[in-house]
mmCIF file of C-alpha atoms and ligand atoms in Angstrom:
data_model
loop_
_atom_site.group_PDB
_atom_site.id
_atom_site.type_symbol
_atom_site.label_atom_id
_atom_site.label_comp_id
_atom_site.label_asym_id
_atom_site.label_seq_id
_atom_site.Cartn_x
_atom_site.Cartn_y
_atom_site.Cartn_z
ATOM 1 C CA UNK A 1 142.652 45.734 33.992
ATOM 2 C CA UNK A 2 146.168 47.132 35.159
ATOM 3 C CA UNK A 3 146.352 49.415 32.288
ATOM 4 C CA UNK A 4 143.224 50.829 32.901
ATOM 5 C CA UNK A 5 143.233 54.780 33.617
ATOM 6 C CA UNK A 6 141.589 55.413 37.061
ATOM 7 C CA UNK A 7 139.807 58.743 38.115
ATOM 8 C CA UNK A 8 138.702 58.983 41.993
ATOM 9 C CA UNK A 9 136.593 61.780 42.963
ATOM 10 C CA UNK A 10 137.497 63.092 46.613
ATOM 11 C CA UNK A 11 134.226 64.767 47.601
ATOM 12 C CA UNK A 12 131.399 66.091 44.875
ATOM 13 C CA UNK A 13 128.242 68.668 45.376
ATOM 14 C CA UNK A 14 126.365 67.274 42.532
ATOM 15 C CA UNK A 15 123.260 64.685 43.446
ATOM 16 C CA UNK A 16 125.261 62.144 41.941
ATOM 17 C CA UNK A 17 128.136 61.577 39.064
ATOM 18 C CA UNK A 18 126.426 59.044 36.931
ATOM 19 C CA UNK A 19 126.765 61.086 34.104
ATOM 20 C CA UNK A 20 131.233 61.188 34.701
ATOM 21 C CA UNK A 21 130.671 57.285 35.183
ATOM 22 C CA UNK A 22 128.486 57.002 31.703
ATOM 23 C CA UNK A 23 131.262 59.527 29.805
ATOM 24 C CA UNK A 24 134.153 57.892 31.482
ATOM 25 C CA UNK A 25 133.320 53.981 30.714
ATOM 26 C CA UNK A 26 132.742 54.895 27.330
ATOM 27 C CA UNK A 27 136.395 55.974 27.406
ATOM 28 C CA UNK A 28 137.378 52.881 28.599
ATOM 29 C CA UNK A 29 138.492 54.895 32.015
ATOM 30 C CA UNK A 30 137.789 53.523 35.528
ATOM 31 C CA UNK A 31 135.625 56.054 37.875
ATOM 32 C CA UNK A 32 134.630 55.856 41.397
ATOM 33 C CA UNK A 33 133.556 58.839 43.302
ATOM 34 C CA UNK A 34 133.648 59.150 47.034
ATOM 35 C CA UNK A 35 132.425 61.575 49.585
ATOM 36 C CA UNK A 36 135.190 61.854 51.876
ATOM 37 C CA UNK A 37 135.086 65.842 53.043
ATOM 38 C CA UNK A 38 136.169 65.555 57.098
ATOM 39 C CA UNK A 39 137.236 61.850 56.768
ATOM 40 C CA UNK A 40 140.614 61.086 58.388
ATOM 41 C CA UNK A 41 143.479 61.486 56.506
ATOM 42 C CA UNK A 42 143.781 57.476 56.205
ATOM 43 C CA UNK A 43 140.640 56.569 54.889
ATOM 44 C CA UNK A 44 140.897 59.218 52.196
ATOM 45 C CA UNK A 45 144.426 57.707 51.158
ATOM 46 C CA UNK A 46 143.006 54.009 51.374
ATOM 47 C CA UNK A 47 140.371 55.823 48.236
ATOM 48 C CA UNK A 48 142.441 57.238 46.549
ATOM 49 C CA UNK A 49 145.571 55.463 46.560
ATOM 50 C CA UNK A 50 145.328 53.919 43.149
ATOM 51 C CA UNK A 51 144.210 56.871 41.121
ATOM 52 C CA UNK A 52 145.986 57.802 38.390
ATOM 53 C CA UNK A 53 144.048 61.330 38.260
ATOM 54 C CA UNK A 54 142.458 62.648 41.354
ATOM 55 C CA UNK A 55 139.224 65.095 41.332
ATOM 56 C CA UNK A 56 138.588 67.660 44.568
ATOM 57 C CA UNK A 57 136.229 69.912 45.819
ATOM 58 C CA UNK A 58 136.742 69.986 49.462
ATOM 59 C CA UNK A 59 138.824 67.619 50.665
ATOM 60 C CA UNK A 60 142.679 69.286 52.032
ATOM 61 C CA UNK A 61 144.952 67.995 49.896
ATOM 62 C CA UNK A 62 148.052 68.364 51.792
ATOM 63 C CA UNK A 63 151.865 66.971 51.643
ATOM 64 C CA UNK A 64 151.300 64.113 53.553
ATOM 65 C CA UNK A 65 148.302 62.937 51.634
ATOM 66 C CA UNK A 66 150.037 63.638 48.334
ATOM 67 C CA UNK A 67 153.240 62.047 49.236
ATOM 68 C CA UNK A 68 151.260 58.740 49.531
ATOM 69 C CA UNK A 69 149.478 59.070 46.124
ATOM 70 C CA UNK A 70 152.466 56.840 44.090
ATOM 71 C CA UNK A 71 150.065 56.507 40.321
ATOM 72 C CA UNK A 72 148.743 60.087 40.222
ATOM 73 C CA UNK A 73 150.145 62.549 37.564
ATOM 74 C CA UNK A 74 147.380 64.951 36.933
ATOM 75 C CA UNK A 75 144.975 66.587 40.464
ATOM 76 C CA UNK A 76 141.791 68.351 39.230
ATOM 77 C CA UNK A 77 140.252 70.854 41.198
ATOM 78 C CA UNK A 78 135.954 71.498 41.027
ATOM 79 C CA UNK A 79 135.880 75.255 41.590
ATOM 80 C CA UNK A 80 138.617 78.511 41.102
ATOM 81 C CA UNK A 81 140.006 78.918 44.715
ATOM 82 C CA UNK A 82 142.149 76.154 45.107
ATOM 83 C CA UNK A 83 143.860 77.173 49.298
ATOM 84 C CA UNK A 84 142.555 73.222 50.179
ATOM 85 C CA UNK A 85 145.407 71.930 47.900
ATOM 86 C CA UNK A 86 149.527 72.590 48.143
ATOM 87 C CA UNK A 87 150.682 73.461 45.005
ATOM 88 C CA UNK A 88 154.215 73.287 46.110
ATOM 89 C CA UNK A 89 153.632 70.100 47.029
ATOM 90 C CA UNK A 90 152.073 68.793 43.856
ATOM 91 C CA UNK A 91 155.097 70.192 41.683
ATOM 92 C CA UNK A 92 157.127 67.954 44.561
ATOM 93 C CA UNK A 93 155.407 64.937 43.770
ATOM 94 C CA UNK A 94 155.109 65.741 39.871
ATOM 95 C CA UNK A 95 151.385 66.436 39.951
ATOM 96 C CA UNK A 96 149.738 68.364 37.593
ATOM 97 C CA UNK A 97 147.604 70.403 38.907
ATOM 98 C CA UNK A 98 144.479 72.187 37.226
ATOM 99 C CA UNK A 99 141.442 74.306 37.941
ATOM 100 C CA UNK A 100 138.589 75.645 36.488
ATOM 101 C CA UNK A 101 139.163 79.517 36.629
ATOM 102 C CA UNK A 102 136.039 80.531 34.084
ATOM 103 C CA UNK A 103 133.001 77.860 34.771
ATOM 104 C CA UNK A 104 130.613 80.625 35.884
ATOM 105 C CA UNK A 105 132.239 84.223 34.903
ATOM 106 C CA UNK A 106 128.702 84.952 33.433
ATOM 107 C CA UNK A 107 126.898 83.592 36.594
ATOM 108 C CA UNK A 108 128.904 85.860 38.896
ATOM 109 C CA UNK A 109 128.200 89.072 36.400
ATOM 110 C CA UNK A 110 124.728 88.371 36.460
ATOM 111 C CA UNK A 111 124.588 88.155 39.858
ATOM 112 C CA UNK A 112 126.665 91.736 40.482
ATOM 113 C CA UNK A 113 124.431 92.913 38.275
ATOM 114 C CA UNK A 114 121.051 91.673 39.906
ATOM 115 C CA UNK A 115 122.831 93.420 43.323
ATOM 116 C CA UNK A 116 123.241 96.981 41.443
ATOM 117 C CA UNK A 117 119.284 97.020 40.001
ATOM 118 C CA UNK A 118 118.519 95.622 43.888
ATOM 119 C CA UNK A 119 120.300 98.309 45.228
ATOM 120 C CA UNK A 120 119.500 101.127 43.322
ATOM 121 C CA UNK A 121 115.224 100.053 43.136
ATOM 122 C CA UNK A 122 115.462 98.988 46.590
ATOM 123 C CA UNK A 123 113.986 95.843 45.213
ATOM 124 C CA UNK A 124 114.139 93.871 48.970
ATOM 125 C CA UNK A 125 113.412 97.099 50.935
ATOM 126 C CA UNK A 126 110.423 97.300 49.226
ATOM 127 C CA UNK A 127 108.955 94.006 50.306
ATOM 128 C CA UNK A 128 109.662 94.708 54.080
ATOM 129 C CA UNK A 129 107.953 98.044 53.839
ATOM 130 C CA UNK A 130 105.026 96.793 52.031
ATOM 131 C CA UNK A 131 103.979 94.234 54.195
ATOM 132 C CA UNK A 132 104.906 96.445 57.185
ATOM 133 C CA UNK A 133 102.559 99.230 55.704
ATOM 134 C CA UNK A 134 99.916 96.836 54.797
ATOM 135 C CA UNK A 135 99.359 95.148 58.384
ATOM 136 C CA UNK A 136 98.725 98.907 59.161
ATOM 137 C CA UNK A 137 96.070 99.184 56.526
ATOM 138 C CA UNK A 138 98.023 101.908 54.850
ATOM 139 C CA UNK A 139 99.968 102.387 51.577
ATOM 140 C CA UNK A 140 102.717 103.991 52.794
ATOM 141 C CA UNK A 141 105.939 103.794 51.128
ATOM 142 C CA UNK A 142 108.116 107.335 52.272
ATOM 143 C CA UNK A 143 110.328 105.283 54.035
ATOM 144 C CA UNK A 144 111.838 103.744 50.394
ATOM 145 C CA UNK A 145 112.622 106.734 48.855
ATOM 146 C CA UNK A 146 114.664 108.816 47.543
ATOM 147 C CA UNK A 147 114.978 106.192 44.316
ATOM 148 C CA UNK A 148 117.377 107.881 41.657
ATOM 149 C CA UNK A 149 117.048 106.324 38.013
ATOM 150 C CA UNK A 150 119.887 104.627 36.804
ATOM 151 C CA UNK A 151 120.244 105.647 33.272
ATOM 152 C CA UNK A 152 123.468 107.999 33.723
ATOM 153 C CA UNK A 153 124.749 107.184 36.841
ATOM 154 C CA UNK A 154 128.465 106.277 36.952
ATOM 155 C CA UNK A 155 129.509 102.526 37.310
ATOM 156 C CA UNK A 156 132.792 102.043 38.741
ATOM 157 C CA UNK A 157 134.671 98.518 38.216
ATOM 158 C CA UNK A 158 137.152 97.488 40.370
ATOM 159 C CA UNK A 159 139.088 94.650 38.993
ATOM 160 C CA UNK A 160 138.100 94.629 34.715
ATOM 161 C CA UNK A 161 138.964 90.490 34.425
ATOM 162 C CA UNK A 162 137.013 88.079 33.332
ATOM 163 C CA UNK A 163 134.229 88.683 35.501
ATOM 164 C CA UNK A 164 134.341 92.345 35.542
ATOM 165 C CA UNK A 165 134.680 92.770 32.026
ATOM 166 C CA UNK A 166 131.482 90.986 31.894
ATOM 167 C CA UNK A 167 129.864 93.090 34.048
ATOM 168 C CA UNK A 168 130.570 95.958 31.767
ATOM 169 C CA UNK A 169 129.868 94.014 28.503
ATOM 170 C CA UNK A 170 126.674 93.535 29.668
ATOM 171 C CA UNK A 171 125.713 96.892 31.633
ATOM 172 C CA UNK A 172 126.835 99.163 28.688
ATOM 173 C CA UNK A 173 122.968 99.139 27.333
ATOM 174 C CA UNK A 174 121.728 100.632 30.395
ATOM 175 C CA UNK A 175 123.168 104.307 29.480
ATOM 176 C CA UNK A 176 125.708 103.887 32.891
ATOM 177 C CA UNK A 177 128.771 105.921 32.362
ATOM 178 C CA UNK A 178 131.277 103.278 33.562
ATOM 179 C CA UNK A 179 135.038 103.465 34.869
ATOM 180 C CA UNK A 180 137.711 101.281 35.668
ATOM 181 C CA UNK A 181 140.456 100.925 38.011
ATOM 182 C CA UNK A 182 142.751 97.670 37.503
ATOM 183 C CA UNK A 183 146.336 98.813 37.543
ATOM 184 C CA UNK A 184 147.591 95.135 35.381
ATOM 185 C CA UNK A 185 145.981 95.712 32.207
ATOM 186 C CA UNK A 186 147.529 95.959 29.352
ATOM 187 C CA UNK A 187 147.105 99.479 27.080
ATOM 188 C CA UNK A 188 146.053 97.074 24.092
ATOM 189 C CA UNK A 189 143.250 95.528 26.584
ATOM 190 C CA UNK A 190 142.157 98.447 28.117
ATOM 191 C CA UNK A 191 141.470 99.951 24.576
ATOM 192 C CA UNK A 192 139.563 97.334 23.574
ATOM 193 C CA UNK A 193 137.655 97.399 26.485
ATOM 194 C CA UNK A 194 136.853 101.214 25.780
ATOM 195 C CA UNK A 195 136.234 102.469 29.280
ATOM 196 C CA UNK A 196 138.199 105.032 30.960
ATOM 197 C CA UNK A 197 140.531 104.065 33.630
ATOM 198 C CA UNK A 198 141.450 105.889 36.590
ATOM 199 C CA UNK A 199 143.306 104.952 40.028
ATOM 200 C CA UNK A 200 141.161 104.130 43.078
ATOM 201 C CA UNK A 201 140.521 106.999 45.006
ATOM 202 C CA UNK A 202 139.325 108.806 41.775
ATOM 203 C CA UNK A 203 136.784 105.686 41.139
ATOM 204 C CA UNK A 204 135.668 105.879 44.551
ATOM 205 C CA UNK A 205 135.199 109.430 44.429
ATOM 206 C CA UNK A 206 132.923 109.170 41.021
ATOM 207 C CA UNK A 207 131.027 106.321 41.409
ATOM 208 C CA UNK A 208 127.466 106.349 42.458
ATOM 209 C CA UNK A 209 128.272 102.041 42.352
ATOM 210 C CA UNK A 210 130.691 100.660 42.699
ATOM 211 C CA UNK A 211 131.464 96.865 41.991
ATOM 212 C CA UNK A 212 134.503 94.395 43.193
ATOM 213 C CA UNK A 213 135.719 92.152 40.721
ATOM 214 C CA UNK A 214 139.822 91.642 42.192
ATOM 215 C CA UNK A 215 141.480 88.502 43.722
ATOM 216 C CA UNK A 216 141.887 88.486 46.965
ATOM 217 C CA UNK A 217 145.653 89.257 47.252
ATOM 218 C CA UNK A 218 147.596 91.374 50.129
ATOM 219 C CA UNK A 219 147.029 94.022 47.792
ATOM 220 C CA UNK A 220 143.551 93.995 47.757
ATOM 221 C CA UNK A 221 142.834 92.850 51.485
ATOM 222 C CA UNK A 222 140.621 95.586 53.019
ATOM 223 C CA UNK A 223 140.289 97.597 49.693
ATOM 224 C CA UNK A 224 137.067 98.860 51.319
ATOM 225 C CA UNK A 225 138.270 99.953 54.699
ATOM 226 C CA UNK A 226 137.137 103.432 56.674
ATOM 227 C CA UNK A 227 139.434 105.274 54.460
ATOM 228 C CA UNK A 228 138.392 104.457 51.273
ATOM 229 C CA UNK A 229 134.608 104.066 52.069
ATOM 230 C CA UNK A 230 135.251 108.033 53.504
ATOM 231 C CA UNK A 231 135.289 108.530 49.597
ATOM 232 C CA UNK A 232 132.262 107.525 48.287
ATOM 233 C CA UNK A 233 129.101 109.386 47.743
ATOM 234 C CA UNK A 234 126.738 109.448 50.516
ATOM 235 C CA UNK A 235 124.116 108.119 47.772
ATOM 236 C CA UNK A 236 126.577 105.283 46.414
ATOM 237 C CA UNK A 237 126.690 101.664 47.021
ATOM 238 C CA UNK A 238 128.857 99.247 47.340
ATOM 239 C CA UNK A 239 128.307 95.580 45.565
ATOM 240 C CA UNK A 240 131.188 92.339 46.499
ATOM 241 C CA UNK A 241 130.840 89.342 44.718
ATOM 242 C CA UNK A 242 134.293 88.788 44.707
ATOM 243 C CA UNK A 243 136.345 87.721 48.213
ATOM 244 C CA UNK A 244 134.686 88.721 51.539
ATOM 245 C CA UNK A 245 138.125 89.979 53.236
ATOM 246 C CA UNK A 246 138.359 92.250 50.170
ATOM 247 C CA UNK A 247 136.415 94.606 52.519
ATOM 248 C CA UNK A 248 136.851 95.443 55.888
ATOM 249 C CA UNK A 249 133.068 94.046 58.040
ATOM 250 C CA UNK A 250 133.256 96.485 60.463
ATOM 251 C CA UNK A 251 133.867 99.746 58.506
ATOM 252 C CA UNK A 252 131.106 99.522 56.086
ATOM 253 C CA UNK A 253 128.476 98.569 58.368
ATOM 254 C CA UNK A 254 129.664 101.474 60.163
ATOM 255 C CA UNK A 255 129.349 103.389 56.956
ATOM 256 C CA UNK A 256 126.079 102.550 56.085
ATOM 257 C CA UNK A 257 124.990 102.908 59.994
ATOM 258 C CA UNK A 258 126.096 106.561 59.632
ATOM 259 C CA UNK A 259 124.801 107.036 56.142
ATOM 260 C CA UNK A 260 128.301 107.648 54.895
ATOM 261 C CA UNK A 261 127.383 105.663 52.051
ATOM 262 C CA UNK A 262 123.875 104.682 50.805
ATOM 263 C CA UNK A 263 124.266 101.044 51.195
ATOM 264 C CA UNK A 264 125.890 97.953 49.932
ATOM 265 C CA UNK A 265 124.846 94.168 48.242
ATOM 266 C CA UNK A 266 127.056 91.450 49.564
ATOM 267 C CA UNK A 267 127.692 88.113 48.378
ATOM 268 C CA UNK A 268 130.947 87.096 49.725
ATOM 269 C CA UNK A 269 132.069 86.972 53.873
ATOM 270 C CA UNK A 270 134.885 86.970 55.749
ATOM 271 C CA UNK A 271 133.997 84.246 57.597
ATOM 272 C CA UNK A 272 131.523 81.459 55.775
ATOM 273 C CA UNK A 273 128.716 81.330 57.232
ATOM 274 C CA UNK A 274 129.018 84.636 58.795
ATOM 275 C CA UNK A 275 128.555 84.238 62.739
ATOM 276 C CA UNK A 276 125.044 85.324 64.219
ATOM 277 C CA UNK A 277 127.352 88.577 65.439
ATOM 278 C CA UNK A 278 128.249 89.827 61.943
ATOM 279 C CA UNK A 279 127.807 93.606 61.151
ATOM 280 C CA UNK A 280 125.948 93.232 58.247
ATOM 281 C CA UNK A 281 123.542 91.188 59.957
ATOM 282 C CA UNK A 282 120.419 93.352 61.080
ATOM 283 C CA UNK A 283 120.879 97.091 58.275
ATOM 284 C CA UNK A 284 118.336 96.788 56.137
ATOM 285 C CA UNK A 285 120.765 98.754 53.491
ATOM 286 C CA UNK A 286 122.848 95.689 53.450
ATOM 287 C CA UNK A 287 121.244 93.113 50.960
ATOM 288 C CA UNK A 288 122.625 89.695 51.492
ATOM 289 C CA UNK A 289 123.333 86.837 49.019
ATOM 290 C CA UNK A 290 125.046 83.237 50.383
ATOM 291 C CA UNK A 291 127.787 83.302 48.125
ATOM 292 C CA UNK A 292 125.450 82.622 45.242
ATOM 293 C CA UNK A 293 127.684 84.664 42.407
ATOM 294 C CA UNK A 294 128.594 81.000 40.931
ATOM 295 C CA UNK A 295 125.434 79.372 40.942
ATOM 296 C CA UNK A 296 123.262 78.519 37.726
ATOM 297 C CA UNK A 297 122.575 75.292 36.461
ATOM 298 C CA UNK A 298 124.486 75.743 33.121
ATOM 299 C CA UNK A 299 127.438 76.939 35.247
ATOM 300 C CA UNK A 300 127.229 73.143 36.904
ATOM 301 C CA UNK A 301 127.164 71.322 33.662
ATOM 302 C CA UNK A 302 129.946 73.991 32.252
ATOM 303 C CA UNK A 303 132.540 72.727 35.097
ATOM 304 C CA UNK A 304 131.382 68.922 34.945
ATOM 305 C CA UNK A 305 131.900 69.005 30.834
ATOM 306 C CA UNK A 306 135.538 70.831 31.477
ATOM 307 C CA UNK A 307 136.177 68.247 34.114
ATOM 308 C CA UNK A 308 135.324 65.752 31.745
ATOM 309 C CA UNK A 309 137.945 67.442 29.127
ATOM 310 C CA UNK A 310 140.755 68.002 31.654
ATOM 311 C CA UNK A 311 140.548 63.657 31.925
ATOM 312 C CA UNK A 312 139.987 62.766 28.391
ATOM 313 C CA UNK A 313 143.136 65.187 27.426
ATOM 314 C CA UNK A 314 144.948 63.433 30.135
ATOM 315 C CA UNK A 315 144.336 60.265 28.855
ATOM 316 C CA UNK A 316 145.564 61.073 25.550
ATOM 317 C CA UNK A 317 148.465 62.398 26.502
ATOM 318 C CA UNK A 318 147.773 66.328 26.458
ATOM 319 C CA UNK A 319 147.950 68.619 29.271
ATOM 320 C CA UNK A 320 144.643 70.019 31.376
ATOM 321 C CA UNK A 321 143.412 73.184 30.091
ATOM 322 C CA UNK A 322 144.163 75.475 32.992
ATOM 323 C CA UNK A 323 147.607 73.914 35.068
ATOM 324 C CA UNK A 324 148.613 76.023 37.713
ATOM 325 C CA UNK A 325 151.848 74.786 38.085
ATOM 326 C CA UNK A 326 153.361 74.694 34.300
ATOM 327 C CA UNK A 327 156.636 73.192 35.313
ATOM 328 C CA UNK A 328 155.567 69.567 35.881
ATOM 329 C CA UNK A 329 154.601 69.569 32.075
ATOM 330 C CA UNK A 330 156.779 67.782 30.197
ATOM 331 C CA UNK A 331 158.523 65.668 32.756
ATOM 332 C CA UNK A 332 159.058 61.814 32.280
HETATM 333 N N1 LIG B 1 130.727 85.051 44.240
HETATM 334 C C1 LIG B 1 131.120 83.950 43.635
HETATM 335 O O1 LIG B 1 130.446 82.916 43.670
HETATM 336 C C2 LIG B 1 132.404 83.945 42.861
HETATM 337 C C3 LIG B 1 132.580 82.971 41.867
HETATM 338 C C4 LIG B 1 133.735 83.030 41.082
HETATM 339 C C5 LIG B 1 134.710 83.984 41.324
HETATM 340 N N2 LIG B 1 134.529 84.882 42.333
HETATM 341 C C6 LIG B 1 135.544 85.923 42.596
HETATM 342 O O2 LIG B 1 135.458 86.941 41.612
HETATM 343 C C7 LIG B 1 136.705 87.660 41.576
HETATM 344 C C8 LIG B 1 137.098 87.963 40.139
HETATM 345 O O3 LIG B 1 137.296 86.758 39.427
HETATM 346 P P1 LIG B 1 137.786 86.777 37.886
HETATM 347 O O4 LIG B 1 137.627 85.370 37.388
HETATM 348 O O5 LIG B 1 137.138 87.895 37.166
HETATM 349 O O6 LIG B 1 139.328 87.100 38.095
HETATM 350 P P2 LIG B 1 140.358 87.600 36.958
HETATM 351 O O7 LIG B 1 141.699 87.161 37.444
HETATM 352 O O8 LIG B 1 139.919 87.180 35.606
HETATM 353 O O9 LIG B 1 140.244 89.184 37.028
HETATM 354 C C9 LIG B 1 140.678 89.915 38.122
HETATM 355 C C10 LIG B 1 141.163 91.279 37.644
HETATM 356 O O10 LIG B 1 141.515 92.039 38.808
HETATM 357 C C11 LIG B 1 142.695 92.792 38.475
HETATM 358 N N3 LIG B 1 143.387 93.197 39.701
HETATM 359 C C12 LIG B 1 144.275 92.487 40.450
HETATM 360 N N4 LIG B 1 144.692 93.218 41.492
HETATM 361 C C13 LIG B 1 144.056 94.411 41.411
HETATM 362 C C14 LIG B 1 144.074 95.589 42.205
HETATM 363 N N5 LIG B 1 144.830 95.668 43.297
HETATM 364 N N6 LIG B 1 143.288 96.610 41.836
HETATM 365 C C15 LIG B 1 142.503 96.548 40.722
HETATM 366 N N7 LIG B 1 142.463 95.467 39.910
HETATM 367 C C16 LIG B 1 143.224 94.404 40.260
HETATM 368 C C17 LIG B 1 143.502 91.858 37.587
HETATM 369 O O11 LIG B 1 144.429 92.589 36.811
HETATM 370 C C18 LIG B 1 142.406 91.203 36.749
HETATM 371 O O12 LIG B 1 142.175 91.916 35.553
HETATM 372 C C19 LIG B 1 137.704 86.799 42.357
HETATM 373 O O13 LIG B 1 137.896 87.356 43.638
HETATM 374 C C20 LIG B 1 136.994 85.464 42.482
HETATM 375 O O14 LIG B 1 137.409 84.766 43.638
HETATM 376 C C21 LIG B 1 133.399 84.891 43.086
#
């Protein structure tokens, strides 16, 4: 038995992992998967101790904990954020550490896309105003319009990665005349993606929508603030799937309060779950999504099969597919 590989799962949001356990005995790999998110820091150790390769979601995996993991050499992360583990710390304790970057970059288009036709045929509008109309016997629908068609309307991207190169993959069909602003592209890549790029203001300026598709970085922090919001259309809207502190709460519900800007779609929050007090809370040109981008049911069996991959390349010897910190390869 000593020889044995062993993966421990820290904390999982799946109804249960008997398919890992099926896959992983027929590798001749030991599995057990816990759900430890908010245990103390001892029981998780007491878990996990033994593992030779360690699978997260939740569960902080700090220095201390680390320190106290003596078999592990490879830490798998379920998701793309990874701010619940130390890096640093990993490459201390020569821990590989992976993530799964791309599980659900169609998901998240999808779902930017679903917030743009929303938007623009005021799709959840329309429900409030029809029952509200109906309980006073009428059909009375002024309060929708106007409604402006689509085809020909400029789409600006912010961010053309993964995700928002998806976006535009799958929104050229739709006759949208669509820019980009994403200042680390390469000529080559931006040729090939066949859009023109301009800076940000410009974008803002052009856009009649305008989608967010960065990293949350210090750069991007508050992207959207009053400033930059001052340059939209009055008949634009703003869609975030991306990171909620990309854009600053209080300025666009301000906007759209003042009809600065038409109105916005909104997956992604500052704060998760937004307190009772948020601004978005309440303007009916806010639609609202609970961080949803991510979700489909392929997407789930995408990250479990990768999962799966990242352990059985482990086993053999190779590294995960996606290491975030390079440098640990190739030590004894
Ligand atoms: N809503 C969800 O459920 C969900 C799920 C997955 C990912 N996301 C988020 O989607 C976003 C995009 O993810 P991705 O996988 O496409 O990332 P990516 O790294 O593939 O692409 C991001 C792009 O943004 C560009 N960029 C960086 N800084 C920029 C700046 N200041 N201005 C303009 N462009 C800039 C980069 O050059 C890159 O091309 C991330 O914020 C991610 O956290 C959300």
């Amino acid at each position: 038995m000593g020889n044995r590989l062993k993966v421990v799962v820290t904390d999982y949001i799946e109804d249960n992992l008997d398919w890992e356990a099926e896959q992983l005995a027929k590798a001749g790999i030991d599995f057990a998967a816990c759900q430890l998110k908010f245990k103390p820091e001892v029981e998780v150790i007491e878990k996990i101790a033994d593992a030779d390769i360690v699978v997260v979601n939740m569960v902080k995996m700090t220095e201390s904990l680390l320190s106290k993991l003596p078999r592990c050499r490879l830490l798998i992360r379920h998701g793309i954020g990874y701010d619940n583990v130390d890096v640093p710390a990993c490459t201390r304790h020569g821990i590989q550490f992976a993530y799964q970057p791309d599980y659900c970059k169609e998901d998240v288009a999808e779902h930017a896309i679903a917030l743009i036709f929303a938007c623009a045929r005021k799709v959840v509008r329309s429900r409030k105003t029809l029952e509200e109309s109906s309980a006073r016997g009428q059909w009375d629908f002024s309060d929708i319009f106007p409604i402006y068609r689509l085809d020909g309307k400029t789409l600006g991207i912010i961010g053309v990665g993964r995700i928002g190169s998806r976006v535009l993959r799958k929104l050229r069909a739709f006759g949208f005349r669509i820019i980009g602003d994403d200042p680390y592209l390469s000529d080559e890549r931006r040729a090939e993606l066949g859009i023109d790029f301009v800076d940000l203001d410009t974008l803002l300026r052009e856009s009649d929508f305008v989608t967010l598709h960065t990293p949350l970085t210090e750069e991007t922090r508050h992207i959207i603030n009053a400033r930059t919001l001052g340059l939209m259309k009055p008949t634009a809207y703003l869609v975030n799937t991306s990171r909620g502190p990309m854009v600053d709460a209080e300025a666009l519900a301000a906007a759209v309060r003042n009809k600065q800007i038409a109105g916005a779609a909104i997956d992604v929050f500052d704060q998760e779950p937004p307190p009772p007090s948020h601004p978005f809370f309440g303007l009916d040109n806010i639609i609202l999504t609970p961080h949803l981008g991510w979700a489909s049911e392929e997407a789930g069996w995408e990250i479990r099969q990768s999962i799966l991959d990242d352990i059985l390349a482990a086993a053999a010897g190779r590294p995960a597919r996606c290491v975030v910190n390079k440098e640990v390869l190739g030590r004894p």
